[in-house]
mmCIF file of C-alpha atoms in Angstrom:
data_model
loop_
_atom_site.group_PDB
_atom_site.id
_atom_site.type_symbol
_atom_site.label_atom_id
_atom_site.label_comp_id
_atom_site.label_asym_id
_atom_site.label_seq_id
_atom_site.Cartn_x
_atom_site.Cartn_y
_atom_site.Cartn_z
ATOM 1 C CA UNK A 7 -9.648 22.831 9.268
ATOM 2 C CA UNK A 8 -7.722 22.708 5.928
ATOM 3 C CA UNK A 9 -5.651 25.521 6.980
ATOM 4 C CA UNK A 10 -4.794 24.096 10.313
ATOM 5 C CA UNK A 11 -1.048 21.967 9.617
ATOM 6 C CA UNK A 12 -1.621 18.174 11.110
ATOM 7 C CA UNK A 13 1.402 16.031 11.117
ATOM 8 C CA UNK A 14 1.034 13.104 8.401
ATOM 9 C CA UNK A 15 1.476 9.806 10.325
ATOM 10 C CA UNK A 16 0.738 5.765 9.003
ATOM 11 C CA UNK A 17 -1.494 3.688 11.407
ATOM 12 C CA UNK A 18 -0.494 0.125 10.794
ATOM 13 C CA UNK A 19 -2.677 -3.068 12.003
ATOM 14 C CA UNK A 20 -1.678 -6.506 12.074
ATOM 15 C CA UNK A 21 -5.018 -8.653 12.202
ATOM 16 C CA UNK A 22 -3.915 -12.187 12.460
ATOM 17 C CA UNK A 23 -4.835 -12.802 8.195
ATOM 18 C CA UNK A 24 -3.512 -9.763 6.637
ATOM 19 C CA UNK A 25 -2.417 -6.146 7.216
ATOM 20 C CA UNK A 26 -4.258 -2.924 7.203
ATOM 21 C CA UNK A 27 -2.542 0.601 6.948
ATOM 22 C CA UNK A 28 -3.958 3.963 6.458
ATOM 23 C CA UNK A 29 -2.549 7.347 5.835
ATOM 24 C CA UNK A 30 -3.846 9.216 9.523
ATOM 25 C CA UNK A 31 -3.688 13.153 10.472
ATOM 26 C CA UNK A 32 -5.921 12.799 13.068
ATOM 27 C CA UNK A 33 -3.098 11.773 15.679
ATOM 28 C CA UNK A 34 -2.511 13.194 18.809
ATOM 29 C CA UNK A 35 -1.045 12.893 22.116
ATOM 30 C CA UNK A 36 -3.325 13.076 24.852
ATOM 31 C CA UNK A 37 -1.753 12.613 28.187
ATOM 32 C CA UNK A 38 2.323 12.340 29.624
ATOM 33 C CA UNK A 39 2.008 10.454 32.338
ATOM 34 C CA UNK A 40 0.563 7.475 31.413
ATOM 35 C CA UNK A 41 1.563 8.029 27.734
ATOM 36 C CA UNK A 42 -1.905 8.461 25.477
ATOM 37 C CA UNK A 43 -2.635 9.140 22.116
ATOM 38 C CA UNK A 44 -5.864 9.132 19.656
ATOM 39 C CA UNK A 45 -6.285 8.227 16.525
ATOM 40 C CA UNK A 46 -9.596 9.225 14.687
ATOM 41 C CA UNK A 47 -10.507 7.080 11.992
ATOM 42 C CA UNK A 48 -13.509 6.955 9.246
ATOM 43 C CA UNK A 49 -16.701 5.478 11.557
ATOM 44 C CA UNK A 50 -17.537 3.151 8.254
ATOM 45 C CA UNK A 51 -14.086 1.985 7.124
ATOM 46 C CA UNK A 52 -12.691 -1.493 7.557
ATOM 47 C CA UNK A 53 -9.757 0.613 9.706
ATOM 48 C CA UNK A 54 -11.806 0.936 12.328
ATOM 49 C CA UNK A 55 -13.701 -2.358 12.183
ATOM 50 C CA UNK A 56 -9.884 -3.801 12.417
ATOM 51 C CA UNK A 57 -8.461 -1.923 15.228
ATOM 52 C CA UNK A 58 -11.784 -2.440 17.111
ATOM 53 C CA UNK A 59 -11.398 -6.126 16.603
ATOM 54 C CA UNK A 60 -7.211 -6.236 17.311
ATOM 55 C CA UNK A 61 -7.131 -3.616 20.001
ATOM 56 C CA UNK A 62 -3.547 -2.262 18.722
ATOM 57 C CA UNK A 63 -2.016 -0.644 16.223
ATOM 58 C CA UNK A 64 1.740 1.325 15.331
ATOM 59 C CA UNK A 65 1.531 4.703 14.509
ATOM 60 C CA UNK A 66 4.119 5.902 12.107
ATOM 61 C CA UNK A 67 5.482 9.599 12.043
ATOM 62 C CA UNK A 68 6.157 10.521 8.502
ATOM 63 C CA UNK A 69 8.845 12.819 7.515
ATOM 64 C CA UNK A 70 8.984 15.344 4.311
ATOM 65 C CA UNK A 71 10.915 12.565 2.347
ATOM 66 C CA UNK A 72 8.034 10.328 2.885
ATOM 67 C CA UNK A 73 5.232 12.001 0.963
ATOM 68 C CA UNK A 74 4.818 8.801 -1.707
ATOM 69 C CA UNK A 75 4.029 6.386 1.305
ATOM 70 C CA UNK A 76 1.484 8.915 2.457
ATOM 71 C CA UNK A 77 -0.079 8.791 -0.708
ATOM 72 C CA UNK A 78 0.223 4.615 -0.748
ATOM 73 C CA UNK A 79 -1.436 4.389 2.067
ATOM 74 C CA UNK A 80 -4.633 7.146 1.434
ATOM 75 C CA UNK A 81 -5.604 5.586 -1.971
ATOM 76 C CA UNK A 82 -8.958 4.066 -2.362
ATOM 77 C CA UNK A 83 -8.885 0.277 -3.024
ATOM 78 C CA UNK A 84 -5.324 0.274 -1.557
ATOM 79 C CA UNK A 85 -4.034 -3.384 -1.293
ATOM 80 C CA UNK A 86 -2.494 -4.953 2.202
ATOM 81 C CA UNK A 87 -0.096 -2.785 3.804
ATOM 82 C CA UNK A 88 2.599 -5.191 3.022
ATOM 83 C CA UNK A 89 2.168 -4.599 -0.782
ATOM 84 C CA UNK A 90 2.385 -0.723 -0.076
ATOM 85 C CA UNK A 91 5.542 -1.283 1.865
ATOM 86 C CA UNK A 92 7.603 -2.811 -1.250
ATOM 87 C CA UNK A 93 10.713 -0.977 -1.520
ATOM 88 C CA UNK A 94 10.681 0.067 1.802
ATOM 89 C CA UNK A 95 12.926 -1.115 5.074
ATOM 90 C CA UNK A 96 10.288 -1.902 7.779
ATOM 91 C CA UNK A 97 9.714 -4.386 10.440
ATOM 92 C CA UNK A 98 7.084 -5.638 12.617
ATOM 93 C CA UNK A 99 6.842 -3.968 16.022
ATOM 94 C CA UNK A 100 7.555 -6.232 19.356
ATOM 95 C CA UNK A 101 3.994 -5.771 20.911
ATOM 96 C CA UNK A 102 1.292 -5.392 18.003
ATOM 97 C CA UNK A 103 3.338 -7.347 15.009
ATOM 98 C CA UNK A 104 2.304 -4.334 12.975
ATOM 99 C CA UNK A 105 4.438 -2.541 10.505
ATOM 100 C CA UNK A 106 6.804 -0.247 11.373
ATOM 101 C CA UNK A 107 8.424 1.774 8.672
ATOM 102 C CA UNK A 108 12.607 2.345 9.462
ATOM 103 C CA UNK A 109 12.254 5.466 7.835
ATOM 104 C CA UNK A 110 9.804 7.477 10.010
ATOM 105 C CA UNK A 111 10.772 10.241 12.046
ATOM 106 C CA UNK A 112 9.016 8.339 14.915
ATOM 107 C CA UNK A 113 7.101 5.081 15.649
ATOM 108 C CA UNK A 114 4.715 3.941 18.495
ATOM 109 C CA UNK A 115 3.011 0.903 19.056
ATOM 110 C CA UNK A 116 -0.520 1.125 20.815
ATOM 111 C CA UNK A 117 -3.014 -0.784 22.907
ATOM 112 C CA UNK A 118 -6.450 0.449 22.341
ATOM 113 C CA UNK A 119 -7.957 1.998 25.989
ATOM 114 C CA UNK A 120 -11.160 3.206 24.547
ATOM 115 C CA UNK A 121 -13.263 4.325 21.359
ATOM 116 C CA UNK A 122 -16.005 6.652 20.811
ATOM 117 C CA UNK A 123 -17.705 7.166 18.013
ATOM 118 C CA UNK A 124 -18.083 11.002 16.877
ATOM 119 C CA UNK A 125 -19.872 11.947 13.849
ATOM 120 C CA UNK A 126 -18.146 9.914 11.010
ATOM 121 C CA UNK A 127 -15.235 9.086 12.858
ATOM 122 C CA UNK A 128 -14.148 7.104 15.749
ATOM 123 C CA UNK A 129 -11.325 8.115 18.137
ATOM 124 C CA UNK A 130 -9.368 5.752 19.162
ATOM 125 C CA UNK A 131 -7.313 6.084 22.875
ATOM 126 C CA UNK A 132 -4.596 3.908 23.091
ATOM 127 C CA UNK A 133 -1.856 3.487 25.647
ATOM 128 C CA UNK A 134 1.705 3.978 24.185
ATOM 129 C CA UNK A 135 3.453 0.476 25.062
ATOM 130 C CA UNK A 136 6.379 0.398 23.063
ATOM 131 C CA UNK A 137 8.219 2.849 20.975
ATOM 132 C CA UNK A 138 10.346 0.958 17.993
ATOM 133 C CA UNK A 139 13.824 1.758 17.019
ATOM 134 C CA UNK A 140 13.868 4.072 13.409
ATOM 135 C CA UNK A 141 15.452 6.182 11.715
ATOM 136 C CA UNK A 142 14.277 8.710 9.733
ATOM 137 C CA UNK A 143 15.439 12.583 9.972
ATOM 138 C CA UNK A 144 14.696 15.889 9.511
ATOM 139 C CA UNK A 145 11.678 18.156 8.890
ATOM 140 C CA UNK A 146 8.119 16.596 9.592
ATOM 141 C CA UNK A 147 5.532 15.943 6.888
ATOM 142 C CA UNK A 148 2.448 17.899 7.277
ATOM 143 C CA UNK A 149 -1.015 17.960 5.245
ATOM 144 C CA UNK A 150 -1.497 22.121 5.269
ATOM 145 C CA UNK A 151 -4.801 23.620 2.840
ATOM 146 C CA UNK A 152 -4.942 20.071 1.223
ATOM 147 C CA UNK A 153 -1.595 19.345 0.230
ATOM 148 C CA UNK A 154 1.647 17.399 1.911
ATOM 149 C CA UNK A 155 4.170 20.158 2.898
ATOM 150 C CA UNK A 156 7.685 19.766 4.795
ATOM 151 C CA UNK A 157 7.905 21.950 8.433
ATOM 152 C CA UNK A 158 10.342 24.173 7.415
#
């Protein structure tokens, strides 16, 4: 699966005591009409554990200029999100209070529908319910054959 290109997004939880954030290809949309989307997330993380318990989240589409916050937000022992987000223009979204980073190509914010657990993952669908205003631009960030590449 290494050498299949997944766009690089942030999924961002606000949990009422502290925020959670984790560097996500798994992302996908799943349905127009209503607007759907899954996230798959490690079964035995405390990612999961949080967005079970919340029931929303932001998804945050990173562009190629965005490969440190990738990296932030995929280290082990990483601290709260909002430590990882020093330096950089965010806000909290209108609907989940999660963090939204200005510079992503795209942002969504997402009420959980349903999980199921698969193998050492869970997927996540979630209901798009608001889309917050950013700003980033051009080419996407991708993970391609382990590495984070710019769509050229």
């Amino acid at each position: 699966m290494a050498l299949l290109p997944a766009g690089v997004t942030v999924v961002t939880v606000a949990d009422g005591r502290d925020d959670v954030g984790a560097t996500v290809s798994s992302f996908g949309s799943v349905s127009a009409e209503p607007p759907v989307v899954s996230v798959g997330v490690d079964a035995h993380g405390y990612m999961a554990e949080v967005i079970e318990e919340v029931g929303a989240f932001a998804v945050n589409v990173l562009g190629h200029d965005q490969r440190a916050v990738a990296g932030r937000f995929s280290a082990e022992g990483r601290p709260s999100a909002r430590l990882l987000v020093t330096g950089q223009a965010h806000h909290r979204g209108e609907r989940t209070r999660a963090i939204v980073l200005d510079g992503s190509l795209a942002a969504l914010e997402c009420s959980v529908r349903q999980s199921v657990p698969v193998g050492d993952h869970v997927v996540f669908f979630a209901d798009v319910v608001g889309l917050p205003e950013v700003r980033g631009g051009g080419p996407a960030l991708v993970r391609w054959s382990g590495r984070y590449r710019a769509v050229e």
